Amino acid sequence: MLNRVPVEATDAQLSQTPSDTIGVWGVTGGASDIWNGVNPGDYVLFYFGEQEYRYVAEVVGTHRDSDLPDELWDDATLSVTGEAVEKPFECLIYLTELREVSIESSEVHDFAGHDRKYPQNFVPLNDTGAKAIEEQYGSIEAYLESRRVNPTVWIEKTEQKNRPYKQAGGEFELGTALVSPSQDKAGRRRYDTMQEASAGDIVLHLLKEQRHIVGISTVSSGVIRNFESPTAKQWNEAQREAGGFLRKLENYEELDDQVGIYDNVLDNPTHEPHLQQIYDTNSGLFYDKNFEIAQGGYLTKAPDELVSIFCVESDDLPTKLRDRGYNRNTPVPVTEYERVSEAEEDIANRLATLPAQDNWLAPAIADAIVADWTEMLSGVEPGVELTLAEEVKSNQLLEVYREYESRLQKQARAIGSGGLNKLDPAQTLFIVFVRQLQERTGVTTNLNQVKFGVLAGGKYTVRPAPSTSGEDPPESDPLADEPAPEDAEEIRRQVEQTGQVVFYGPPGTGKTYTARRFARWWLNDVSEDPREDQLRTVTFHPSFSYEDFIEGLSASETDAGTVRYDIEPGVFKQLAEDARNAYQEHDDGEAPPYVLIIDEINRGDLAQIFGETITGLEMDKRLDGTSETPISLAHSSTQFTIPPNLYVIGTMNTADRSVALLDAALRRRFRFIAFPPDYDVLLDTYEFDSWEALRRTATSSGDETARLRSLSILAIKHLNEQILDSPDLGRGKQIGHSYLLGLKNTIDVVDAWRYEILPLLEEYLFGQFGRIREELFNGGGDRLFDWEGEQIRSFDAVALRMALAAVLDLDLTVTATDGDGVASARNDSNAGTLDILYDNGLISEGTELVFRDGYISSTPQVAYDSEESFWRCRLTGSRSRSESVRWCHDESHEPTSLSSLAKHIHEEATGERRENLNGIDVWGHPEFDNTAIYRLAKDIEDESQTES
């Protein structure tokens, strides 16, 4: 007899209004004396039998109302012991939402000194009981909290698109109700979880179209059955006849920090082991075994472990859950600890309580160490000279091996693994483990038996430390000059005005090449005798740090056996000190410039690497600047200013990261120079005076390398135009022109496509081979990609030539062979293929060819049958491309080319025009199992070349 009504439906003075609705409970006139003693802040326990109080609610007001009971409760409810009672429930109590508790009635009665085990009617807890509870628990509230039952958390998987009733202002707006049929369209009871939820349970709302958990609400009613569908379209007749389920919700709140189901949870490698464990121990989850959103399952239960993962990914979800009575796995926050031991114990307990949280720092530190090892190992070979820093890393690697050598030996015996070359099984196992760590870290797997043998056997020397005796270091070699790059004066102006620039653009546009070339040209142009040490290069990567760039601590052992920590300058600080010394030696204002090239500048954590020195980059804040600003360095606390003769040139690959995503403070201090693909460089390099000359070479016979290079330039330009039209690719992910530089023969061209350009496209559209085919290759590219196997094919120059021609829709002159095996030029790909087949007797006038079914891109309106005339053509005997075949289905159809007829038939059969069809691929010879005529001609060519 407890109902919820809108707050505005009552005239009572309420102490609080926690939601838009409020609970109403009526008391009979016979209990009005007790009712008069009820005050806001009191609590009401509700008894449902089995000697247990199941729910509790807080009183927010009382009111005598003679009309509201008639509206809320029917005659049957308004009768007491079977007899009508005049206005029996007009003494109303207004309550907050129910909270589920589990309190044995005898426990409360024992506190109060009652003998009975269950309550009788509406009675207050006496002072004895209240005092006893307060003495033991501190307060009534604390006692009730200790007996509280956590609500179950559910996930509503729904969508608002095409469902007006779920949209804002709709009848069942998101967060106000759960609505479902009682059975699915096949009659199965797949919605019974709607009957399992209880009032007070929590619902998380997952919008499928957004793939985010966007809000949270609370179940406020029991299940309402025989509910009619809110729309006539979504339920079938059987579902409408069976009726549906409705559960009302309240207190809907949007999440400020929404949970991305794929980005934050299902595709997050951190959560993978926890999600797998949850899946293995629970059924009826919202996701399936492949970590995809499961089909069906409108309302699914969220186990505590899953809720814990959601809490990790949302800053405000834990608070919203706690406010609704969910305390499991969400410990109360702590502000401060007094001792480190206390912090250690508490945090360990919290990590154990929250399985989705763990000590992530250990693998992060391991990743940094492995990255350092990998960098050191990159140059290791017999007789190598290591720097002192590299020797420290080498000793660190060997120390790990020696510490665990015994364990490695036992494990190698246990798994039965063997040795490698001259290494024993333990050493081999160690190498494999390190390589696995390198792979996990995302660096090159470069530890092998040779490098390990060099380090373990001491087959290297160590470069002596720089002299600290006060003697001048030896002068470096002269800096080689370079010709000025294109736009050299423009680059010079930007560098000299700001002190630092970034060259940005897609891969392969010559950013690093131009940076080095410009630096050498400029240093020679402005300096009388520039030296090599005026130009230095560093590459940023994810583990590159402030200590590498500015300054760090280095540990060494003294003669007394103690550890000494020294400040070691990083790359930038060392170059700045060299530039400052040169600046101070030249008081005539002609100090030689120093240049630092930072390759892949966007791959590092720029704010962390530059640290406080970002401020000092601005020219007016440098040494002797108008607003000179000394900076206190983090480790040494020394004052540091950047000299005005130090310049920085960064390079940035926009395929990895947009300029807009760079640290804002750094972005303001650099000028950015765009490096888009430059096709003129290719035309100049390969001596084409115009695009028309390039096309002529691409479509003519003769030098096969020149033709393949020309086709490649045209194809790169075409692919870039397609990329520019794609909203999630754009100009930052074009293909640079430098991939086509230095191609001396057809093998070089094929390798550039197979090992550089096509893998780059695969990276841009990772796992989306369908988009590569349709958006970039116009539905073609079969010679270059195995679309079904989702991998790049092994192809030769001929296959590449034909594939690029198909993408560009060009007619080619191909190389054919005559009967004596002598190569001769043919007019185009179709005609050349036919000539070969004519000359070798495989076809003649009247030979019929078959449209191959693999080239029908959608369900045809005309059923495919290779024997039907609709799918056949007849050779006219003409070797002219434009009159080579006639359609068997319509003899009145004018003679045409193989490709034109293929496109016409495809459009007639499917209603779709497919422009990229190449006739020599589409048409097959029925006497050779419908093998493509191109393949037949190619086999003849290959055989002739082998014989010759």
mmCIF file of C-alpha atoms in Angstrom, residues 373-374 376-382 397-398 420-424 427-436 438 444-457:
data_model
loop_
_atom_site.group_PDB
_atom_site.id
_atom_site.type_symbol
_atom_site.label_atom_id
_atom_site.label_comp_id
_atom_site.label_asym_id
_atom_site.label_seq_id
_atom_site.Cartn_x
_atom_site.Cartn_y
_atom_site.Cartn_z
ATOM 1 C CA TRP A 373 67.903 -1.818 -23.323
ATOM 2 C CA THR A 374 66.571 -1.902 -26.870
ATOM 3 C CA MET A 376 71.495 0.208 -26.296
ATOM 4 C CA LEU A 377 71.287 -3.119 -28.174
ATOM 5 C CA SER A 378 70.635 -1.455 -31.532
ATOM 6 C CA GLY A 379 74.353 -0.859 -32.139
ATOM 7 C CA VAL A 380 75.824 -3.914 -30.403
ATOM 8 C CA GLU A 381 78.075 -6.092 -32.534
ATOM 9 C CA PRO A 382 81.465 -7.743 -31.963
ATOM 10 C CA LEU A 397 70.700 -6.375 -18.527
ATOM 11 C CA LEU A 398 73.365 -8.903 -17.526
ATOM 12 C CA LEU A 420 70.789 -21.595 -29.421
ATOM 13 C CA ASN A 421 74.143 -21.752 -31.221
ATOM 14 C CA LYS A 422 76.694 -21.588 -28.401
ATOM 15 C CA LEU A 423 74.208 -20.403 -25.738
ATOM 16 C CA ASP A 424 72.831 -22.793 -23.106
ATOM 17 C CA GLN A 427 70.530 -18.024 -21.785
ATOM 18 C CA THR A 428 68.282 -18.867 -24.714
ATOM 19 C CA LEU A 429 65.165 -18.703 -22.526
ATOM 20 C CA PHE A 430 66.290 -15.313 -21.187
ATOM 21 C CA ILE A 431 66.696 -13.961 -24.736
ATOM 22 C CA VAL A 432 63.190 -15.155 -25.648
ATOM 23 C CA PHE A 433 61.673 -13.600 -22.511
ATOM 24 C CA VAL A 434 63.345 -10.251 -23.238
ATOM 25 C CA ARG A 435 62.185 -10.353 -26.867
ATOM 26 C CA GLN A 436 58.613 -10.973 -25.654
ATOM 27 C CA GLN A 438 60.246 -5.889 -26.285
ATOM 28 C CA THR A 444 62.139 -3.552 -31.984
ATOM 29 C CA THR A 445 62.819 -7.156 -30.898
ATOM 30 C CA ASN A 446 66.583 -6.931 -31.318
ATOM 31 C CA LEU A 447 68.172 -9.046 -28.561
ATOM 32 C CA ASN A 448 69.671 -12.142 -30.183
ATOM 33 C CA GLN A 449 72.384 -14.690 -29.530
ATOM 34 C CA VAL A 450 75.087 -12.532 -31.154
ATOM 35 C CA LYS A 451 74.352 -9.407 -29.117
ATOM 36 C CA PHE A 452 73.996 -11.403 -25.881
ATOM 37 C CA GLY A 453 77.318 -13.137 -26.574
ATOM 38 C CA VAL A 454 79.052 -9.791 -27.159
ATOM 39 C CA LEU A 455 77.796 -8.383 -23.857
ATOM 40 C CA ALA A 456 78.217 -11.534 -21.748
ATOM 41 C CA GLY A 457 81.697 -12.202 -23.175
#
